[in-house]
PDB file of C-alpha atoms in Angstrom:
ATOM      1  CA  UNK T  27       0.000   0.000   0.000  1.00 62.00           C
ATOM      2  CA  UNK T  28       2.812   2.570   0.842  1.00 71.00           C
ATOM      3  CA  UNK T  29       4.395   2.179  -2.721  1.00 70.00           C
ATOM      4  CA  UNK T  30       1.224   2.674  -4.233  1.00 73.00           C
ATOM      5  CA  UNK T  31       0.913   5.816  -2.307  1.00 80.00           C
ATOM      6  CA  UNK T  32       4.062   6.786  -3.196  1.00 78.00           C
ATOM      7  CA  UNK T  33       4.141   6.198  -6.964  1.00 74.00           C
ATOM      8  CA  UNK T  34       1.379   8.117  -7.173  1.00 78.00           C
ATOM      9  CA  UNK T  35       1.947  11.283  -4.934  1.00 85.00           C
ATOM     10  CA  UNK T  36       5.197  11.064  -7.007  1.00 79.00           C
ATOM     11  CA  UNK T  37       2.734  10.958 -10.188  1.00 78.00           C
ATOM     12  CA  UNK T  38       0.884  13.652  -8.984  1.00 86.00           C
ATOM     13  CA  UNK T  39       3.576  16.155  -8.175  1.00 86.00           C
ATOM     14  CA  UNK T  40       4.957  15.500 -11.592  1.00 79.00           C
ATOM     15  CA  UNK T  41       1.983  16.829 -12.881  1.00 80.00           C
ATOM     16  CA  UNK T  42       1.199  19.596 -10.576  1.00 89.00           C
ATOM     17  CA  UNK T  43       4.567  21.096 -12.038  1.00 84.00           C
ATOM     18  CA  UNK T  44       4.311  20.131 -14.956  1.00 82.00           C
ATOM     19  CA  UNK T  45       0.633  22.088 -14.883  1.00 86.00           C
ATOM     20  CA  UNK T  46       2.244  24.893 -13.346  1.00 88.00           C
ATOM     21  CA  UNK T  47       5.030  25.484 -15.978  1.00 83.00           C
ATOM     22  CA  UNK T  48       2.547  25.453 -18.517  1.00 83.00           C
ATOM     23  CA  UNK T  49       0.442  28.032 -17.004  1.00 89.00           C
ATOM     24  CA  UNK T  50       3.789  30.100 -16.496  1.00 88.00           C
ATOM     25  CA  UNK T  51       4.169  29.553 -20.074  1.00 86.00           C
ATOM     26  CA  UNK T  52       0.696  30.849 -21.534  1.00 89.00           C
ATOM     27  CA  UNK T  53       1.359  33.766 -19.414  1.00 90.00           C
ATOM     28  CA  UNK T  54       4.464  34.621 -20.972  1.00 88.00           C
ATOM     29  CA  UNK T  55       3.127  34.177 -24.592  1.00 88.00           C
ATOM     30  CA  UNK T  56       0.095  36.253 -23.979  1.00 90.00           C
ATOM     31  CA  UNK T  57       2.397  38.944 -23.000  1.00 86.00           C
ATOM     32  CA  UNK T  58       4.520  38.427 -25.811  1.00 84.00           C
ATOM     33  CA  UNK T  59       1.006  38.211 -28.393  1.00 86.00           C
ATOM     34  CA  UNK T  60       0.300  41.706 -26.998  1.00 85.00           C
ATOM     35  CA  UNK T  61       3.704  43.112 -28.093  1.00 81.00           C
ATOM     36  CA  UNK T  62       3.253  41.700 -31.021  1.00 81.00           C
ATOM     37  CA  UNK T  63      -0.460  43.616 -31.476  1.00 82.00           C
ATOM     38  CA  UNK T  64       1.464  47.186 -30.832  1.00 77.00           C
ATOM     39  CA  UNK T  65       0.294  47.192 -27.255  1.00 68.00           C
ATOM     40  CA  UNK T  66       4.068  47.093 -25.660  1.00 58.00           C
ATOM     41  CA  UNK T  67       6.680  48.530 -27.613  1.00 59.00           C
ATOM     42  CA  UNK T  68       6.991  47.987 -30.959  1.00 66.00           C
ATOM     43  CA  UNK T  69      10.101  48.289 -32.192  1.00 79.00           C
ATOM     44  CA  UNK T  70      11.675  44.620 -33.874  1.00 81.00           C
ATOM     45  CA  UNK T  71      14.518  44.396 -32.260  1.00 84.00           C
ATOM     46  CA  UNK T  72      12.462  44.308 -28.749  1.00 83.00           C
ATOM     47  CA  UNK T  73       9.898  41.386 -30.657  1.00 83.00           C
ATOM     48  CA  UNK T  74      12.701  39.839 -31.864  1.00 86.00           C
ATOM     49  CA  UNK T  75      14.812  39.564 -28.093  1.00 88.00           C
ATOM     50  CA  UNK T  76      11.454  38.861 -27.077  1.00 86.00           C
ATOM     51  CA  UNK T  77      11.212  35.788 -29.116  1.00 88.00           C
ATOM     52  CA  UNK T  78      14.385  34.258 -28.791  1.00 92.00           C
ATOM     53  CA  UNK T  79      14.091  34.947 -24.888  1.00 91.00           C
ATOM     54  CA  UNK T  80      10.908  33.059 -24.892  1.00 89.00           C
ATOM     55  CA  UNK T  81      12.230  30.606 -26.814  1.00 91.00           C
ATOM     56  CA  UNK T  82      14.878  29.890 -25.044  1.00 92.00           C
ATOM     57  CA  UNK T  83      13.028  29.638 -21.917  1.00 88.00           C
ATOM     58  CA  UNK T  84      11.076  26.858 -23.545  1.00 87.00           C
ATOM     59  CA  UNK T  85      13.914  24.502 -24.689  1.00 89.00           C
ATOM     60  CA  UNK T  86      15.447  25.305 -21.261  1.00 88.00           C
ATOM     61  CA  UNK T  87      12.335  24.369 -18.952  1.00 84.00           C
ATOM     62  CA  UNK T  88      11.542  21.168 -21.321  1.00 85.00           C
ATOM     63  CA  UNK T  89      14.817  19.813 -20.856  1.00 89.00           C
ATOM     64  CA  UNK T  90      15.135  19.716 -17.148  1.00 84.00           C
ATOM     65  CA  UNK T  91      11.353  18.544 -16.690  1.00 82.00           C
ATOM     66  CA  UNK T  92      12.784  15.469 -18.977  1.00 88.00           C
ATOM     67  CA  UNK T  93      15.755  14.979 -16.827  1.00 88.00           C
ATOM     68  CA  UNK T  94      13.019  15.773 -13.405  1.00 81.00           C
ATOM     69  CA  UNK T  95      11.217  12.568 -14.970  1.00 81.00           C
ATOM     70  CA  UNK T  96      13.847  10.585 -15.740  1.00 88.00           C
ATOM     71  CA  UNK T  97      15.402  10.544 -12.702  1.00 85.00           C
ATOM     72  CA  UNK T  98      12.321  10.256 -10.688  1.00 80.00           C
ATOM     73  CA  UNK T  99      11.273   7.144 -12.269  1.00 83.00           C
ATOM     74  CA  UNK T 100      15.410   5.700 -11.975  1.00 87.00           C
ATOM     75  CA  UNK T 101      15.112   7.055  -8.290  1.00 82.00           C
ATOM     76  CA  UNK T 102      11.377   4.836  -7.788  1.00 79.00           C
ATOM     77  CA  UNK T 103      12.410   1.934  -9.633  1.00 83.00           C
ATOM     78  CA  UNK T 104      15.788   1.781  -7.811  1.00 83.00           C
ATOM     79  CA  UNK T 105      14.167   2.275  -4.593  1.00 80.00           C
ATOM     80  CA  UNK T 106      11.673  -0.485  -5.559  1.00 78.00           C
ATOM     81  CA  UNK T 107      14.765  -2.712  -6.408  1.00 81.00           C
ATOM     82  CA  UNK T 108      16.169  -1.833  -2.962  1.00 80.00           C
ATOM     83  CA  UNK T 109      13.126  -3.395  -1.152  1.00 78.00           C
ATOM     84  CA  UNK T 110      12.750  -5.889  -3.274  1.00 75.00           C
ATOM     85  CA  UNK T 111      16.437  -7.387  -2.421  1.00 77.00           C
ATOM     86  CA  UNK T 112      16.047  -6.345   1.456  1.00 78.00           C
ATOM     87  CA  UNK T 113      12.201  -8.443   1.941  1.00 75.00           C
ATOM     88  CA  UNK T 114      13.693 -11.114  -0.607  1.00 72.00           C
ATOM     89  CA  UNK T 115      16.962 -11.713   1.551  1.00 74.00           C
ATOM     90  CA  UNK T 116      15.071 -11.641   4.905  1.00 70.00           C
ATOM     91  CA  UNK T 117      12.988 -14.708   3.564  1.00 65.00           C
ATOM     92  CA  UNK T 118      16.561 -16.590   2.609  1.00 66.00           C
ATOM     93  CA  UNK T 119      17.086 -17.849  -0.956  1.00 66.00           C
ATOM     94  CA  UNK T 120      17.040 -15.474  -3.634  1.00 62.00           C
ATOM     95  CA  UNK T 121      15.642 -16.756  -6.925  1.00 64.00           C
ATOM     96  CA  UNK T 122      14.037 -15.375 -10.175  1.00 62.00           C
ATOM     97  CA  UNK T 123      10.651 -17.835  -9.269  1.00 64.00           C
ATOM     98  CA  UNK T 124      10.398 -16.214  -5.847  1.00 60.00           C
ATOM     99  CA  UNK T 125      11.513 -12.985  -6.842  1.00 60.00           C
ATOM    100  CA  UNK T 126       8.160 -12.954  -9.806  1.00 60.00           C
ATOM    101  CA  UNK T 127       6.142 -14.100  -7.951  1.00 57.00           C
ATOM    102  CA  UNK T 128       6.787 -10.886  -5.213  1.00 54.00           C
ATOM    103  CA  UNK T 129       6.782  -8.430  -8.403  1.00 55.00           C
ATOM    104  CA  UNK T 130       3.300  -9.590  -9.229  1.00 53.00           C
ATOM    105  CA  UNK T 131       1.609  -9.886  -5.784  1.00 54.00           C
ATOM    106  CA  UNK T 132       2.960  -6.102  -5.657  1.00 53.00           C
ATOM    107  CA  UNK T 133       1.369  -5.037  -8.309  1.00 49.00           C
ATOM    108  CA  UNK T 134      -1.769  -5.740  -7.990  1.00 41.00           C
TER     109      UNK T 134
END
């Protein structure tokens, strides 16, 4: 029950941020669509910094929230590794048999 609860808080907070860089993100481009209507300034050179600011704020934030998730899924699995091994070696032998049949009584 607790690594359900886990995975899925984890799951959860993934998407809260994920949700809230998005909304960060809308914000920014509606302020960049009303430079572009004349409403801010509107010389080319500011659209233009604009752009490649916003831009670069995008590849920037979309890399690290790929790096966030991959290594919050290698931190769960390994952590789900770890207590696999620890409950597996408190029972005594260690085999593949034993080992599946603890994977799938986990999962469901």
């Amino acid at each position: 029950m607790g690594a359900w609860a886990y995975n899925n808080s984890t799951f959860l907070v993934m998407c809260l941020l994920f949700r809230l860089m998005c909304r960060l993100q809308v914000m920014r481009l509606q302020s960049y669509y009303q430079l572009l209507e004349g409403r801010g300034s509107s010389s080319a050179l500011v659209m233009l910094q604009e752009h490649m600011r916003l831009r670069q704020q995008l590849l920037l934030i979309s890399h690290r929230f790929r790096l966030f998730l991959l290594l919050s899924l290698c931190a769960i699995t390994a952590s789900h590794f770890a207590i696999l091994f620890k409950v597996m070696a408190s029972h005594g032998i260690v085999n593949f048999a034993r080992t599946g049949d603890l994977v799938v009584s986990s999962g469901t």
